[in-house]
Coordinates of C-alpha atoms and ligand atoms in Angstrom, one line a residue:
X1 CA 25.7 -25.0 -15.7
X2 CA 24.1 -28.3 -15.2
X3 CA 23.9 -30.3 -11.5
X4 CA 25.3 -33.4 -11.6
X5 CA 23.9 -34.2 -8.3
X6 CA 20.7 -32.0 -7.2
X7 CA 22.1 -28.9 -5.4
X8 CA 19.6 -29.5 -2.8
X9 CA 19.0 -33.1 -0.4
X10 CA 15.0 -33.2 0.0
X11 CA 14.9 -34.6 3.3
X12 CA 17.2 -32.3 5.2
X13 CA 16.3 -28.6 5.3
X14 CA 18.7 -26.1 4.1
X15 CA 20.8 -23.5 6.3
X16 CA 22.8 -21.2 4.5
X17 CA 25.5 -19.0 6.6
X18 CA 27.0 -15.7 5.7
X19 CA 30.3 -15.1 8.0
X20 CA 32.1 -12.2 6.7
X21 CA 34.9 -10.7 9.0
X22 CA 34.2 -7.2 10.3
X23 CA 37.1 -5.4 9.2
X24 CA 36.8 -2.0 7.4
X25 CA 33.8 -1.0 5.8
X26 CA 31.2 -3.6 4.2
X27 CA 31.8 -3.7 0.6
X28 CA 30.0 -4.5 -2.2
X29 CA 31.7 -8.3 -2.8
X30 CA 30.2 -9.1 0.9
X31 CA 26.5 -7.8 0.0
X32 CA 26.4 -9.6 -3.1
X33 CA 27.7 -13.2 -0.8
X34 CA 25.1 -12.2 1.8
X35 CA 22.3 -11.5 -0.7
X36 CA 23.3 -15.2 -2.8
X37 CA 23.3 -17.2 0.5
X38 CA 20.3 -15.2 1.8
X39 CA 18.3 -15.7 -1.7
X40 CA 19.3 -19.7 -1.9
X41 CA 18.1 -20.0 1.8
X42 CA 14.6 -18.6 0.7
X43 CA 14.0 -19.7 -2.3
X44 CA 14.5 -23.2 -0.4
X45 CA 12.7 -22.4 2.4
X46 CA 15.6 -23.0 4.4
X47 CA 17.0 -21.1 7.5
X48 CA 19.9 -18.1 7.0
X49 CA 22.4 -17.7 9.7
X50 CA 24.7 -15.0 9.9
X51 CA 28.1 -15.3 11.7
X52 CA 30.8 -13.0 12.4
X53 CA 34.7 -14.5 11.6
X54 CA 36.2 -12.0 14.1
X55 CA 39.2 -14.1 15.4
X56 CA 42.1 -11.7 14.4
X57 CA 42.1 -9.1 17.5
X58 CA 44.3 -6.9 15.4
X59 CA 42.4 -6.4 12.6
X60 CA 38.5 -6.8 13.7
X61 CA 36.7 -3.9 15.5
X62 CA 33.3 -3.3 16.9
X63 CA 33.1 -0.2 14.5
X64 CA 32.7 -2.5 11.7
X65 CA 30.6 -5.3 13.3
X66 CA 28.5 -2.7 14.3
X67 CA 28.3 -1.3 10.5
X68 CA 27.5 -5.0 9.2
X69 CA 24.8 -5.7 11.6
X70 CA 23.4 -1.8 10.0
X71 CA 23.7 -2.7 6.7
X72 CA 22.2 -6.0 6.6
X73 CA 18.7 -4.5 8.4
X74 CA 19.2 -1.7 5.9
X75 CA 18.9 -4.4 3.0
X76 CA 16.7 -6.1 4.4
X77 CA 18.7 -9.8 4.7
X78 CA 17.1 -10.8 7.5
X79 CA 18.7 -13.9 9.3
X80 CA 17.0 -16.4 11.7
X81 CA 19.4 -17.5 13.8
X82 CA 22.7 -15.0 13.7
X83 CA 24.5 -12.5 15.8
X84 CA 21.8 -10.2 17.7
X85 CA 19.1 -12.5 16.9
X86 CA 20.8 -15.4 18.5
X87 CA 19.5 -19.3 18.0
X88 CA 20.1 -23.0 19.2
X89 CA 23.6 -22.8 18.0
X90 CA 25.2 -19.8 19.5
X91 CA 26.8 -17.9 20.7
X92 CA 27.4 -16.2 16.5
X93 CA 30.7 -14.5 17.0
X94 CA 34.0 -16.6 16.5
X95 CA 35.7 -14.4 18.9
X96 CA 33.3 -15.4 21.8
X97 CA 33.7 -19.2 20.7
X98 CA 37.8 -19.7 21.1
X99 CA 37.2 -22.6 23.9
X100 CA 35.2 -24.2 20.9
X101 CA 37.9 -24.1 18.3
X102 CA 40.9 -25.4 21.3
X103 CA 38.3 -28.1 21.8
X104 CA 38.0 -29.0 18.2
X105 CA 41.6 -28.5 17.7
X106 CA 42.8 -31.0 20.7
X107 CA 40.1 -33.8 19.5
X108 CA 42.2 -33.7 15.9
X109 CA 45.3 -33.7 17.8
X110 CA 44.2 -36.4 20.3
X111 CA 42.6 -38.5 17.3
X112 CA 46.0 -38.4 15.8
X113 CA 44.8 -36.2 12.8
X114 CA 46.5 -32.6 14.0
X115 CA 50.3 -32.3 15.3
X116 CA 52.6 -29.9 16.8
X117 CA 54.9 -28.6 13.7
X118 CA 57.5 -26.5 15.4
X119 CA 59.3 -25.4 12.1
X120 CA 60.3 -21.7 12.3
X121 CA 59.8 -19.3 9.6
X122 CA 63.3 -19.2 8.5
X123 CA 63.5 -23.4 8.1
X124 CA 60.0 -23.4 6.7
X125 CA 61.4 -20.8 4.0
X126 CA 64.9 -22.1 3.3
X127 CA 63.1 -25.6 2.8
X128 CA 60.6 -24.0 0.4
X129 CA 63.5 -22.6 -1.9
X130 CA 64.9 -25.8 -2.5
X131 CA 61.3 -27.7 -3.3
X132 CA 60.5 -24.8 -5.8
X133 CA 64.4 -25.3 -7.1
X134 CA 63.9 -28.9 -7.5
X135 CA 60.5 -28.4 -9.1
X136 CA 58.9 -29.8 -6.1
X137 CA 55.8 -28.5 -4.4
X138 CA 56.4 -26.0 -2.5
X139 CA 53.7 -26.2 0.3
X140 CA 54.5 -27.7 3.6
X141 CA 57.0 -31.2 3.4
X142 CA 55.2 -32.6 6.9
X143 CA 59.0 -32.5 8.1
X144 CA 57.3 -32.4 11.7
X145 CA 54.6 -34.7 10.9
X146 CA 55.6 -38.0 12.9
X147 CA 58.1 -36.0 15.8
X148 CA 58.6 -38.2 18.6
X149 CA 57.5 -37.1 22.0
X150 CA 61.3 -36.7 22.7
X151 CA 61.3 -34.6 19.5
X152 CA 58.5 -32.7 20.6
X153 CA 60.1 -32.7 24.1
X154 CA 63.5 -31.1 23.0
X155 CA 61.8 -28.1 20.7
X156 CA 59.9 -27.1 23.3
X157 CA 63.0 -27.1 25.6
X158 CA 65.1 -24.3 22.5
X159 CA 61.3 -22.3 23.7
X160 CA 59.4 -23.0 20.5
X161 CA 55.7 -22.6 20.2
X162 CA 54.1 -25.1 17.6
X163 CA 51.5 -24.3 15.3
X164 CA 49.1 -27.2 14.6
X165 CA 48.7 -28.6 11.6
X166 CA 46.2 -30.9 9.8
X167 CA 47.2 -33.9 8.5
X168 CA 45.8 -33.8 4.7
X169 CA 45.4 -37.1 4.2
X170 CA 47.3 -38.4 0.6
X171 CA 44.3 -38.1 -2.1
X172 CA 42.7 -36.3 -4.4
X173 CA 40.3 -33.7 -4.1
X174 CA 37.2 -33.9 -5.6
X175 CA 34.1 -32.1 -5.3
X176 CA 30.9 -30.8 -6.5
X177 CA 30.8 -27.3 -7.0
X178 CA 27.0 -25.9 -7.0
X179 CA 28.0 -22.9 -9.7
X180 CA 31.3 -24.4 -11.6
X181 CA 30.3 -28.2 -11.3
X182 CA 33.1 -31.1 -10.3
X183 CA 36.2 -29.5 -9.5
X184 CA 39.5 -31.9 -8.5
X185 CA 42.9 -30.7 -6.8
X186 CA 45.5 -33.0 -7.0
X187 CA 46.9 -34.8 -3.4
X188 CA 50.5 -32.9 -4.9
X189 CA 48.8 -29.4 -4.2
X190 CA 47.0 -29.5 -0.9
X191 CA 49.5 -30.0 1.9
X192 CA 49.2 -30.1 5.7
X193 CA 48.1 -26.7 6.8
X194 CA 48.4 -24.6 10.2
X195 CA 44.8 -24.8 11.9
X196 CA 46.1 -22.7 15.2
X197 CA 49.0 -20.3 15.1
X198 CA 51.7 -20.7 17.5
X199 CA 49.9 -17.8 19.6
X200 CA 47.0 -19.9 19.6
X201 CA 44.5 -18.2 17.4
X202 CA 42.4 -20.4 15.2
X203 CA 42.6 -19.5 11.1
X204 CA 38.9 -20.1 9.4
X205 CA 40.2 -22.8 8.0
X206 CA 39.6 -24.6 11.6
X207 CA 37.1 -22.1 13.0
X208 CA 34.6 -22.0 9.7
X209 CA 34.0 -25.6 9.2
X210 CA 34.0 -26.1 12.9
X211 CA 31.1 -24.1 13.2
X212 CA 29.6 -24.7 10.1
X213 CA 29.3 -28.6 11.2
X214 CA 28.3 -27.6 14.5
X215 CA 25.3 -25.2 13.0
X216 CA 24.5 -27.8 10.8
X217 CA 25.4 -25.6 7.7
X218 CA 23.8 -27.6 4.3
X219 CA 25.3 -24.7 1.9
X220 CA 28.1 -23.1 1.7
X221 CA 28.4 -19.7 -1.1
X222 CA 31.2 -18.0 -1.2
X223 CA 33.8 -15.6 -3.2
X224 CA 36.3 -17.4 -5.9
X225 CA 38.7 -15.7 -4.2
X226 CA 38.7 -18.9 -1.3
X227 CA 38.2 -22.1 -3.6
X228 CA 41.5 -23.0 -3.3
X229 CA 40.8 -24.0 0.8
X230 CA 37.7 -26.0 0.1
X231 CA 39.5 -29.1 -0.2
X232 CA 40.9 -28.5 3.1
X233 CA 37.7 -27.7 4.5
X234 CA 36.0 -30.9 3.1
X235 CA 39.0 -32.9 4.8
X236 CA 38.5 -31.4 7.8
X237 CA 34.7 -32.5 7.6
X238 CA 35.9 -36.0 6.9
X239 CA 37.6 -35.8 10.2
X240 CA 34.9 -34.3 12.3
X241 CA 32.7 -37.1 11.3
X242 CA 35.3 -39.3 12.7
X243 CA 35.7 -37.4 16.0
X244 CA 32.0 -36.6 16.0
X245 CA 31.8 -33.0 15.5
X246 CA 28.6 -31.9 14.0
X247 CA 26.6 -35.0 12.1
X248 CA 29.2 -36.3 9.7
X249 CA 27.9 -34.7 7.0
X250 CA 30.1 -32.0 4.9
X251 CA 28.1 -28.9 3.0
X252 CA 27.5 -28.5 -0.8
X253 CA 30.0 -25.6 -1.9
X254 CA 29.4 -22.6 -4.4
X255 CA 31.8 -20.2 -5.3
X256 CA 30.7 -17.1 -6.7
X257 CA 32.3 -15.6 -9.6
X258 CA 35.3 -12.7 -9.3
X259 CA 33.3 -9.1 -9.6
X260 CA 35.3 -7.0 -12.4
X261 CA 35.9 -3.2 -11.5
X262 CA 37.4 -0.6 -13.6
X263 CA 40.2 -1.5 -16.3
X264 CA 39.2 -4.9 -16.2
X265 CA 40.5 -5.5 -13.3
X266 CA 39.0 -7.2 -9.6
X267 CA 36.7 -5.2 -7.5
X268 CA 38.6 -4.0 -4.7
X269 CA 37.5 -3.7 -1.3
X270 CA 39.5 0.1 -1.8
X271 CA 37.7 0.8 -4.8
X272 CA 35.2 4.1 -4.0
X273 CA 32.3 1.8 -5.3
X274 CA 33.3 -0.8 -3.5
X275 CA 31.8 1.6 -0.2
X276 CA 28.2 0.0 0.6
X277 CA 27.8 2.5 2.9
X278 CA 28.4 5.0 0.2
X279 CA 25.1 3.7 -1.7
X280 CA 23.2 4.3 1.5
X281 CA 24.4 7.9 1.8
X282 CA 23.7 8.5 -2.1
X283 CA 20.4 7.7 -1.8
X284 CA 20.5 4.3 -3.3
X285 CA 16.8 1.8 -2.2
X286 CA 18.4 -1.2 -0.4
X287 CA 15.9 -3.1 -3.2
X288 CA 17.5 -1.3 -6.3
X289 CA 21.2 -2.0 -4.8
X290 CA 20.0 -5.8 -4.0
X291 CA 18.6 -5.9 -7.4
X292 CA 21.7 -4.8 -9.2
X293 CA 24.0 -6.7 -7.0
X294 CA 22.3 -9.8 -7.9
X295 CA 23.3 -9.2 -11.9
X296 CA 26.8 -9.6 -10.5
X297 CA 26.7 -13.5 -11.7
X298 CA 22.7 -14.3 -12.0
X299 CA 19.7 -13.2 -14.1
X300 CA 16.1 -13.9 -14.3
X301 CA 15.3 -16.6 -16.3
X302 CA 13.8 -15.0 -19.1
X303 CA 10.0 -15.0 -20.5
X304 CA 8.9 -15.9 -23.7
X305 CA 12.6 -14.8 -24.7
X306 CA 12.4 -11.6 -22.7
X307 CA 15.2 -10.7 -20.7
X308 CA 14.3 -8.7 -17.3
X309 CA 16.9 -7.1 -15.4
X310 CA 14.4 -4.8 -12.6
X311 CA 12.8 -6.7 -10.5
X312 CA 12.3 -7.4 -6.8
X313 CA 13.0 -9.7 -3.8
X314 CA 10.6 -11.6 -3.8
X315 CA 10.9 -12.4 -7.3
X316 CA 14.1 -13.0 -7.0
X317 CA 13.8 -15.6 -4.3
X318 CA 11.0 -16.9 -6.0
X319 CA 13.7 -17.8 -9.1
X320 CA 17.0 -18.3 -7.4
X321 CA 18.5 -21.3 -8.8
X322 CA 22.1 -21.7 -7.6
X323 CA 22.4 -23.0 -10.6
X324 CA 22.1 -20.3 -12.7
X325 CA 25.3 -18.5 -11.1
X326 CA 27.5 -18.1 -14.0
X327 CA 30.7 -18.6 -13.0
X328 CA 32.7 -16.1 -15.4
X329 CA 33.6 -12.8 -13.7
X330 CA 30.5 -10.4 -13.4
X331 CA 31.4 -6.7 -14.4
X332 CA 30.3 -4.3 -11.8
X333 CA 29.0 -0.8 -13.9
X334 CA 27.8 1.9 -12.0
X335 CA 25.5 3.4 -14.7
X336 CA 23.8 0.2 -14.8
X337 CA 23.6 0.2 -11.3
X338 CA 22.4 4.0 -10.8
X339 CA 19.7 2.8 -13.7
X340 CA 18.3 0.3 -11.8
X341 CA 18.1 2.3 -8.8
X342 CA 16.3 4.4 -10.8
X343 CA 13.5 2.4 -12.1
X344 CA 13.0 1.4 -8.5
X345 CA 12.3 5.0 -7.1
X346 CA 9.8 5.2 -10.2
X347 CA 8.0 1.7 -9.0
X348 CA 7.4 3.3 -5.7
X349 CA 4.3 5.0 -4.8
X350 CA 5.1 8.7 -5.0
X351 CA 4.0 8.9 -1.2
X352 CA 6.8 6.5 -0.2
X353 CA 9.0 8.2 -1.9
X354 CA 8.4 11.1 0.0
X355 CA 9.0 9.0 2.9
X356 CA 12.2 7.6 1.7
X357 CA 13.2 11.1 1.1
X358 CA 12.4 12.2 4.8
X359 CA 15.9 11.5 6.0
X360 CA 17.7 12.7 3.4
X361 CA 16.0 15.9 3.8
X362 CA 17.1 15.8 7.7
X363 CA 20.7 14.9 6.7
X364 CA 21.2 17.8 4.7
X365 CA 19.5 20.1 7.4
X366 CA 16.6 20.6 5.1
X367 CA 14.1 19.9 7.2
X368 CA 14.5 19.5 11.1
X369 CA 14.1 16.5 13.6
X370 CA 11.5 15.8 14.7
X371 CA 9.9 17.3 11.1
X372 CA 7.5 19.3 11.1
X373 CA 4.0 18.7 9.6
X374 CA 4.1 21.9 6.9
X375 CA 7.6 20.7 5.9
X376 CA 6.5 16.9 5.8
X377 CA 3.4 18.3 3.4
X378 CA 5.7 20.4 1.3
X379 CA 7.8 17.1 0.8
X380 CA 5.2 15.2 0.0
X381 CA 3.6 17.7 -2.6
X382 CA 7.4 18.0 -4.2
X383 CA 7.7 14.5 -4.6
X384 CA 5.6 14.0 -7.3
X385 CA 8.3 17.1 -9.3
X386 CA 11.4 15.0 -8.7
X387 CA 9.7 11.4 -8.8
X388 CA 10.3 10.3 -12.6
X389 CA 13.8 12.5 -12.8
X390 CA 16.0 11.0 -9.5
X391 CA 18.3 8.1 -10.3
X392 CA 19.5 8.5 -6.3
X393 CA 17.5 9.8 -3.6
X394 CA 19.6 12.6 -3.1
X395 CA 19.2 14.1 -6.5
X396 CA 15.7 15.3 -4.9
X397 CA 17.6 16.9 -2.2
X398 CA 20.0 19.0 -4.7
X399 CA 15.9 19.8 -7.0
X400 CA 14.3 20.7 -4.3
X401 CA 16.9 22.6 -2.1
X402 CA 15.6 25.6 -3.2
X403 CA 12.0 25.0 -1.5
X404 CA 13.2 23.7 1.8
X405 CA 16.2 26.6 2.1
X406 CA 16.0 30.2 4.2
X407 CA 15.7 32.4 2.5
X408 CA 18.7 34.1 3.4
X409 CA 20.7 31.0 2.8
X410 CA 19.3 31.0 -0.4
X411 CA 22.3 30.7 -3.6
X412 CA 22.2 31.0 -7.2
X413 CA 24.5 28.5 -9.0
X414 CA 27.2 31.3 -9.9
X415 CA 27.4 30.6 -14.1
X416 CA 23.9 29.9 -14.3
X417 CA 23.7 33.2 -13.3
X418 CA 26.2 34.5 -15.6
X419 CA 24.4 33.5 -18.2
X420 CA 20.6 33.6 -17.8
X421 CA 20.5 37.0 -15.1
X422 CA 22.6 39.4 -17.8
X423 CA 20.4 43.1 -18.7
X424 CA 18.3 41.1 -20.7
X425 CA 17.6 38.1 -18.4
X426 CA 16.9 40.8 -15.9
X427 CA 14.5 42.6 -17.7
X428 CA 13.2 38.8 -18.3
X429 CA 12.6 38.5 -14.2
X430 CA 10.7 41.9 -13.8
X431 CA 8.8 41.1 -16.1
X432 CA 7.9 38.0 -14.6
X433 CA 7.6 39.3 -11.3
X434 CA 5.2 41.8 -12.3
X435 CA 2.7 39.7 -14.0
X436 CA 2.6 37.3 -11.6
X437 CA 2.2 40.2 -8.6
X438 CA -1.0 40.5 -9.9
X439 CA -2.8 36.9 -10.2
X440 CA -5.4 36.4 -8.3
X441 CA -4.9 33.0 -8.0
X442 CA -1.7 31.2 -7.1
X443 CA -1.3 28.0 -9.1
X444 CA 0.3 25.8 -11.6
X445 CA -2.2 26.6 -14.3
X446 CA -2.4 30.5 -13.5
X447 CA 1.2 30.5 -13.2
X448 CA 1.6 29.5 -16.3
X449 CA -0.8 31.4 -18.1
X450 CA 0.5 34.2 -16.7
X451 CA 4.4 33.7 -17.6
X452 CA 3.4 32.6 -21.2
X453 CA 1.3 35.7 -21.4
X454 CA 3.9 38.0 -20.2
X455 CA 7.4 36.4 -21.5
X456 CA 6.7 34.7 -24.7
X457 CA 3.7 36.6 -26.2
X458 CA 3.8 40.3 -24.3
X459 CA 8.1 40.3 -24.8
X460 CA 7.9 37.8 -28.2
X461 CA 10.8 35.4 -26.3
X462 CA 10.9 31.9 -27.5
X463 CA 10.0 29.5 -24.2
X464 CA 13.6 28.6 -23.7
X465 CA 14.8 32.3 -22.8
X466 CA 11.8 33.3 -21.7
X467 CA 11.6 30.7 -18.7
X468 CA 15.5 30.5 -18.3
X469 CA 16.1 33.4 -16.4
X470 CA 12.7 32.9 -14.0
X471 CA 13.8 29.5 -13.1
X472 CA 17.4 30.6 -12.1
X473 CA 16.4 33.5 -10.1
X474 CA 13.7 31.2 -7.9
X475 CA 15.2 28.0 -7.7
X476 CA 19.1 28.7 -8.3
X477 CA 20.1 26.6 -10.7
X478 CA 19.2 25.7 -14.8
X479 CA 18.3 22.1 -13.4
X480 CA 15.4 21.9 -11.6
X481 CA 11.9 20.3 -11.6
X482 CA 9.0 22.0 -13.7
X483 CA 9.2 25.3 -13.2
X484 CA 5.3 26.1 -13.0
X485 CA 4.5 23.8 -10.3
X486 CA 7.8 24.4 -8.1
X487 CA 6.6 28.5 -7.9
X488 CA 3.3 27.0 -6.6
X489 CA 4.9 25.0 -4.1
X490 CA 7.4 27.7 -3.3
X491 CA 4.6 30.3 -2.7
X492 CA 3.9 34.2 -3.8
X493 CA 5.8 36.2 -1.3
X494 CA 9.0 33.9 -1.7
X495 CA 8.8 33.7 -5.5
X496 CA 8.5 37.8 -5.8
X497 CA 11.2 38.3 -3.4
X498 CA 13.4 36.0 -5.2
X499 CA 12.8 37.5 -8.6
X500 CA 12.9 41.1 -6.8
X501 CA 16.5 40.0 -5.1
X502 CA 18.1 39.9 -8.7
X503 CA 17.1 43.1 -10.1
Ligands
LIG601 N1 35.1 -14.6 6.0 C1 35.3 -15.3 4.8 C2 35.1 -14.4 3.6 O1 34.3 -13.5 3.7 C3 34.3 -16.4 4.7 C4 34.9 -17.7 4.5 C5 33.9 -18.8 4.3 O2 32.9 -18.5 3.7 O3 34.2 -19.9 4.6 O4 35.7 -14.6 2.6

């Protein structure tokens, strides 16, 4: 997509915001918003706020604010003026700003650019049958637009609570998008609309652009799934500068394309991918998840013709040009995703990968907390076995089990047992056992030796079925990492017992 006008005014610094609502888990359509905004704020040296849209009591909980204050850390979007962190501009949760938005909302209605619609559901309803029977729009007909205070007087005499609506002025809607270009709505298709429910709670139709002018937002990025209220926002921006909240200005807006799931059809919040937290537990790196999200509608510009989809952060902030969103829907593919992840464990030093294994370790019960030094050293001498093979961190927990277990919780994987500890697999493991009773010493290369000596030249067994059986009896399963260096990590007296314990 080409600019028609620069996505980014020189002389005023850009703020970005991210302002999901905390309801349910954070999912992966929220990340990838947080981690656009985040990446535009950067690359323009600009300032990142994050804001909370809790204003519906019955759907927002702590629970999940808590989980989207975790997750951010845990990627690593760091904000600088936000909930926790707070800033000039605060307080950063809508639910602790209400007097704000009743403010806001009695300067429109003061000004003359809000009113009291008392319509009730059943008149708004009937009213929109007949517009879409006539072929009319079908959005609200401003029947209460102009009510006379005696008007007014009388509904609120039958007991009715108003709503308050905006007054959309008559005109089309025009406006630069930063990822789709100009973008017009026709006066026909954006009607008044309800700022503050009868109850009195705010919709982020009022609330967002209220604070967004009051925190001096530049940028706005945000999911397809809310274009159709820009216009609305950018009108009420036209009448803040006219009542004087925030500095008459009104933010560039991006939308972000749809993410495809399954069967070609949207990513839902529902979807099991969907679960951030999920790719935490898995074992995903925050900067392989952040990588892959940001596929969903960007790419590296490539090099010399070279395409590059692994890379990190800071190249990615180094290169993020709004511009570059495409804005046809991104298909979300786990494989890819698990890939990436991937070729990030394998960019890590092996000793950080211990590290990031740690907790993983502790999770499973592996190793206690606090850790102890031997079983911090045994992880760090195993890392090196599972480093190139992991996709997920916790493929290293399900490899290297077999090291970190009791021995009397240790299991062997039931059919691998079936078919590799039969008589002949059996006579396999004594075999084994005995040769390697008598090394002198106990490592990698010996070990080998030894095995080779024993299994494939002293019993004639090709490599396959001679090292079969001697990997399933010490480390329970056919999968596991290099067998000669995992009986050196595992030790003499536990590797004898375990080939003993079959027989
Ligand atoms: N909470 C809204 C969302 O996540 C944000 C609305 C906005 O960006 O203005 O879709």
């Amino acid at each position: 997509m080409t600019d028609t006008v620069p996505a980014v005014d020189a002389s005023k610094p850009v703020v970005a915001r991210f302002c999901p609502s905390p309801t349910g888990n954070p999912h992966v359509g929220m990340a990838r918003t947080a981690l656009f905004s985040w990446a535009f704020a950067r690359h323009h040296g600009g300032k990142f706020v994050f804001r909370i849209e809790d204003t519906d009591a019955s759907r927002d909980n702590q629970e999940s604010y808590d989980l989207l204050v975790d997750v951010m850390r845990w990627l690593g979007l760091d904000w600088d003026e936000g909930v926790e962190v707070g800033g000039d501009h605060g307080p950063y949760r809508q639910s602790e700003r209400m007097d704000v938005y009743a403010d806001v909302a009695q300067r429109l209605l003061d000004a003359g650019l809000a009113y009291k619609a008392y319509d009730t559901a059943d008149e708004l309803e009937e009213r929109r049958e007949a517009a879409r029977a006539e072929g009319r729009p079908s959005g609200y007909d401003g029947l209460h637009r102009d009510l006379t205070p005696e008007q007014q007087a009388a509904y609120e005499a039958e007991g009715r609570k108003p709503v308050i609506r905006f007054k959309m002025p008559a005109k089309d809607w025009t406006f630069d998008d930063l990822v789709r270009g100009p973008i017009t709505f026709g006066a026909d298709n954006v009607q008044d609309f309800v700022i503050v429910r009868a109850n009195g709670q705010p919709l982020y139709t009022l609330t967002n652009p209220t604070d967004d002018a009051l925190m001096g937002i530049t940028h706005v990025l945000r999911g397809e799934d809310i274009l159709s209220s820009t216009p609305r926002q950018i009108a009420l921006y036209e009448a803040f500068a006219q009542i004087g909240v925030g500095d008459g200005s009104t933010p560039r807006f991006g939308h972000l394309p749809y993410v495809m799931g399954q069967g070609n059809r949207k990513l839902s919040k529902r979807d099991p991918e969907s679960n951030l937290l999920g790719y935490r537990e898995q074992g995903f790196l925050p900067e392989g998840l952040l990588n892959y999200l940001a596929l969903l509608g960007w790419s590296l510009p490539a090099v010399d013709g070279v395409e590059r989809d692994v890379f990190g952060l800071a190249e990615l902030v180094e290169a993020f040009e709004v511009s570059r969103v495409n804005p046809n829907p991104a298909r979300f593919d786990l494989a890819k995703c698990e890939a990436i992840n991937g070729d990030h464990i394998r960019l890590l030093p092996v000793e950080e990968v211990a590290e990031r294994l740690l907790p993983y370790f502790q999770t499973a019960e592996l190793i206690g907390t606090p850790a102890d030094d031997a079983q911090v050293a045994l992880l760090a001498a195993a890392a090196p076995l599972v480093h190139e093979r992991i996709a997920k961190l916790t493929e290293a927990v399900d490899m290297l089990r077999f090291l970190f277990v009791d021995d009397d919780d240790f299991t062997i994987d039931e059919a691998d047992a079936a078919k590799n500890l039969d008589e002949k697999g059996q006579g396999t493991a004594r075999a084994a056992r005995d040769a390697l009773a008598e090394l002198e010493t106990w490592d990698t290369a010996s070990i080998e030796a030894a095995l080779r000596a024993s299994l494939v030249d002293g019993l004639g067994l090709k490599p396959r079925l001679a090292f079969g059986p001697v990997r399933v009896a010490v480390t329970g399963s056919r999968i596991s990492p290099p067998l000669f260096e995992s009986l050196e990590l595992l030790g003499r007296s536990r590797t004898l017992a375990r080939l003993s314990a079959v027989l």
